[in-house]
Amino acid sequence: MSTSGQPQFRYTQTPSKVLHLRNLPWECIEEELIELCKPFGKIVNTKCNVGANRNQAFVEFTDLNQAINMVTYYASSSEPAQVRGKTVYIQYSNRHEIVNNKGPGDVPGNVLLVTIEGVEAGDVSIDVIHLVFSAFGFVHKIATFEKAADHVGSCHLRISYSAHTDLNIKFQSHRSRDYTNPYLPVNPTAIEGFAQPAVGPDGKKKEPESTVLLASIENMQYAVTVDVLHTVFSAFGTVQKIAIFEKNGGTQALIQYPDVTTAAVAKDALEGHCIYDGGYCKLHLSYSRHTDLNVKAFSDKSRDYTIPESSLLAMQQAPTAWENRPPAPMYQGSEFGAGGAVPGQAPGGQVPSWDPNMQAGRPNFVSAPGTFCSQTYAPSASAYAVASHQPNVGPGGASPPGQPPYYR
DNA sequence: AGCACA
């Protein structure tokens, strides 16, 4: 009795200039509402996609008689009101004005809020989203996040306007991209899950193949530099980009090849093997979700071997912090030679150099039983001479970017 | 198929 006391039967409801429409298709847009209602009068306000199923709407006419005309028309019409072929049920709203019609999602803007329903987190990659929305124009930026899902069903997109006018993308990651800034750094903390928690205990969820490998480095007794990784992974083909980062107290790296075939060979060959003898720097490999790494061209934690050599030379002549050369000498010349093991040299002193004369150099990896140096996989096993127990991976094998070595 | 916001 605390309610208005209005009868609940539609034919006896008090008329209102606001009509309540239901059984609309959830895709219904304002224009379709207007098309349906404007023959009966002037519409001053609408609200669509109302309700849990987004299949209800309100339309407000300028005066009551227009609303009455519409209700009485369809009450006696042999043709029901329809939107997209669905019969729409129309009755007077129990309110007399549409309030607050323009929610944040209704105000047009250049940023869309997209809700992807009926999928597990990560099932729709940022690249897929990019591809879909690129059909309508250049996509500047994408930021993704997860919210508690209250819907289950197939993969549906629900799209409204965001109140944002710009997205502040700080890092490239599997969650966010800025297509207007190709030099955005890769977020070291949002790149990958540690040790592939994505693989369920049932082992059903298989990661899709990728040109980018995620390497977790276990028991990292010695420093693993970009150059070390480049040398190791170049055994299977051109390495395009490398990024090293810390994750959960461990060290991981992303290694990008130009094709999945090469990545697959490298993954199978190196999985479980150690870079150094004695079980040091054991590699665990999986496919990354990345398809293209966006890394700093030259830093102590990343390298892009695809940039033109001219750019490289410019960098050489203006050494900057990325080189991070320690004062320790020892790497001028001899260690780049085929027999370049330098006993006692600290791994940390093995610093990348871009001196072109190192091209002839070959790293001398120590082979341990069961390490990747076994002949079974390496097309360039000769490049890995067993020379010393001391990890003596030189920067050798590092060709100038743009001329990566092919060991095939 | 039965009344919105945030």
Short mmCIF file of C-alpha atoms in Angstrom, two decimals, chain A residues 157-306:
data_model
loop_
_atom_site.label_atom_id
_atom_site.label_comp_id
_atom_site.label_asym_id
_atom_site.label_seq_id
_atom_site.Cartn_x
_atom_site.Cartn_y
_atom_site.Cartn_z
CA LEU A 157 30.43 -7.58 -27.42
CA ARG A 158 28.62 -4.91 -25.50
CA ILE A 159 29.72 -1.47 -26.46
CA SER A 160 29.06 1.89 -24.94
CA TYR A 161 30.92 5.15 -24.85
CA SER A 162 33.51 5.66 -22.23
CA ALA A 163 33.73 8.89 -20.31
CA HIS A 164 37.40 8.92 -21.15
CA THR A 165 38.62 11.11 -23.95
CA ASP A 166 42.10 9.65 -23.97
CA LEU A 167 43.75 6.56 -22.61
CA ASN A 168 46.95 6.86 -20.70
CA ILE A 169 48.87 3.80 -21.78
CA LYS A 170 52.12 3.59 -19.89
CA PHE A 171 53.38 0.27 -21.18
CA GLN A 172 52.88 -2.15 -23.97
CA SER A 173 51.66 -5.41 -22.62
CA HIS A 174 49.16 -8.13 -23.31
CA ARG A 175 46.69 -5.89 -21.55
CA SER A 176 47.38 -2.56 -23.14
CA ARG A 177 48.73 -1.11 -26.33
CA ASP A 178 49.38 2.29 -27.76
CA TYR A 179 49.42 2.07 -31.53
CA THR A 180 50.39 5.71 -31.80
CA ASN A 181 53.65 5.18 -29.97
CA PRO A 182 55.73 2.30 -31.25
CA TYR A 183 58.51 3.07 -28.78
CA LEU A 184 56.49 2.57 -25.66
CA PRO A 185 58.38 0.32 -23.27
CA VAL A 186 57.22 -3.14 -22.46
CA ASN A 187 55.86 -3.41 -19.00
CA PRO A 188 58.17 -5.77 -17.13
CA THR A 189 55.48 -6.75 -14.68
CA ALA A 190 52.55 -7.35 -16.98
CA ILE A 191 54.18 -9.34 -19.71
CA GLU A 192 53.50 -12.89 -18.73
CA GLY A 193 52.33 -14.96 -15.90
CA PHE A 194 55.10 -16.67 -14.03
CA ALA A 195 55.77 -20.27 -14.94
CA GLN A 196 52.63 -20.53 -17.01
CA PRO A 197 49.83 -20.62 -14.49
CA ALA A 198 47.59 -20.47 -17.51
CA VAL A 199 48.10 -24.17 -17.96
CA GLY A 200 45.51 -25.77 -15.83
CA PRO A 201 46.17 -28.79 -13.68
CA ASP A 202 44.32 -30.89 -16.19
CA GLY A 203 46.85 -29.72 -18.73
CA LYS A 204 44.07 -29.06 -21.19
CA LYS A 205 44.77 -25.47 -21.91
CA LYS A 206 47.48 -25.44 -24.49
CA GLU A 207 49.18 -22.22 -25.24
CA PRO A 208 48.97 -21.27 -28.87
CA GLU A 209 52.14 -21.22 -30.88
CA SER A 210 53.88 -17.94 -31.16
CA THR A 211 56.90 -16.38 -32.74
CA VAL A 212 57.81 -15.16 -29.29
CA LEU A 213 59.19 -17.49 -26.68
CA LEU A 214 59.02 -16.90 -22.97
CA ALA A 215 62.09 -18.21 -21.22
CA SER A 216 62.24 -18.61 -17.49
CA ILE A 217 65.76 -18.91 -16.27
CA GLU A 218 66.23 -21.10 -13.26
CA ASN A 219 69.23 -21.33 -11.00
CA MET A 220 70.77 -18.26 -12.50
CA GLN A 221 74.19 -18.55 -10.97
CA TYR A 222 75.69 -16.43 -13.69
CA ALA A 223 74.42 -13.31 -15.32
CA VAL A 224 72.47 -13.99 -18.46
CA THR A 225 72.82 -11.06 -20.73
CA VAL A 226 71.00 -10.12 -23.86
CA ASP A 227 74.03 -11.22 -25.80
CA VAL A 228 74.14 -14.60 -24.16
CA LEU A 229 70.54 -15.20 -25.04
CA HIS A 230 71.05 -13.92 -28.52
CA THR A 231 73.85 -16.32 -29.08
CA VAL A 232 71.97 -19.27 -27.67
CA PHE A 233 68.76 -18.64 -29.50
CA SER A 234 70.40 -17.61 -32.76
CA ALA A 235 71.40 -21.20 -33.23
CA PHE A 236 67.95 -21.86 -34.57
CA GLY A 237 67.36 -18.83 -36.69
CA THR A 238 67.26 -15.11 -36.72
CA VAL A 239 66.51 -13.59 -33.38
CA GLN A 240 64.64 -10.39 -33.90
CA LYS A 241 64.14 -9.04 -30.43
CA ILE A 242 64.99 -9.90 -26.87
CA ALA A 243 63.71 -8.56 -23.61
CA ILE A 244 64.86 -9.61 -20.15
CA PHE A 245 62.87 -8.84 -17.05
CA GLU A 246 62.39 -9.89 -13.48
CA LYS A 247 59.25 -11.66 -12.47
CA ASN A 248 58.39 -12.92 -9.01
CA GLY A 249 62.01 -12.89 -8.03
CA GLY A 250 63.04 -14.89 -11.07
CA THR A 251 64.46 -13.86 -14.36
CA GLN A 252 62.54 -14.26 -17.56
CA ALA A 253 63.16 -13.32 -21.12
CA LEU A 254 61.19 -12.96 -24.28
CA ILE A 255 62.81 -13.99 -27.51
CA GLN A 256 61.19 -13.17 -30.81
CA TYR A 257 61.74 -15.07 -34.02
CA PRO A 258 60.35 -14.15 -37.41
CA ASP A 259 58.23 -17.28 -37.64
CA VAL A 260 56.63 -19.87 -35.41
CA THR A 261 58.48 -22.72 -37.03
CA THR A 262 61.81 -21.41 -35.86
CA ALA A 263 60.38 -20.63 -32.47
CA ALA A 264 59.01 -24.13 -32.17
CA VAL A 265 62.33 -25.70 -33.04
CA ALA A 266 64.15 -23.52 -30.56
CA LYS A 267 61.58 -24.21 -27.88
CA ASP A 268 61.78 -27.96 -28.25
CA ALA A 269 65.53 -27.98 -28.49
CA LEU A 270 66.27 -25.76 -25.56
CA GLU A 271 63.54 -26.69 -23.13
CA GLY A 272 65.00 -27.89 -19.88
CA HIS A 273 68.58 -27.34 -20.96
CA CYS A 274 71.14 -25.25 -19.21
CA ILE A 275 73.10 -22.38 -20.62
CA TYR A 276 76.03 -23.25 -18.42
CA ASP A 277 77.48 -26.48 -17.25
CA GLY A 278 76.52 -27.69 -13.82
CA GLY A 279 72.84 -27.03 -14.05
CA TYR A 280 73.22 -23.29 -14.06
CA CYS A 281 70.79 -21.05 -15.86
CA LYS A 282 68.33 -23.73 -16.75
CA LEU A 283 65.86 -22.71 -19.41
CA HIS A 284 62.15 -23.33 -19.34
CA LEU A 285 60.42 -22.31 -22.50
CA SER A 286 56.88 -21.62 -23.47
CA TYR A 287 55.12 -19.62 -26.07
CA SER A 288 54.44 -16.06 -25.19
CA ARG A 289 51.17 -14.38 -25.89
CA HIS A 290 53.09 -11.62 -27.54
CA THR A 291 53.19 -11.53 -31.27
CA ASP A 292 55.57 -8.64 -31.54
CA LEU A 293 57.79 -7.27 -28.86
CA ASN A 294 58.07 -3.58 -28.41
CA VAL A 295 61.42 -3.15 -26.79
CA LYS A 296 64.08 -0.55 -26.47
CA ALA A 297 66.48 -1.06 -29.31
CA PHE A 298 69.52 -0.97 -27.07
CA SER A 299 69.45 -1.46 -23.40
CA ASP A 300 71.09 -3.83 -21.03
CA LYS A 301 67.80 -5.66 -20.74
CA SER A 302 66.52 -5.61 -24.27
CA ARG A 303 67.55 -5.44 -27.86
CA ASP A 304 65.92 -5.03 -31.20
CA TYR A 305 68.02 -6.64 -33.89
CA THR A 306 65.68 -5.54 -36.62
#
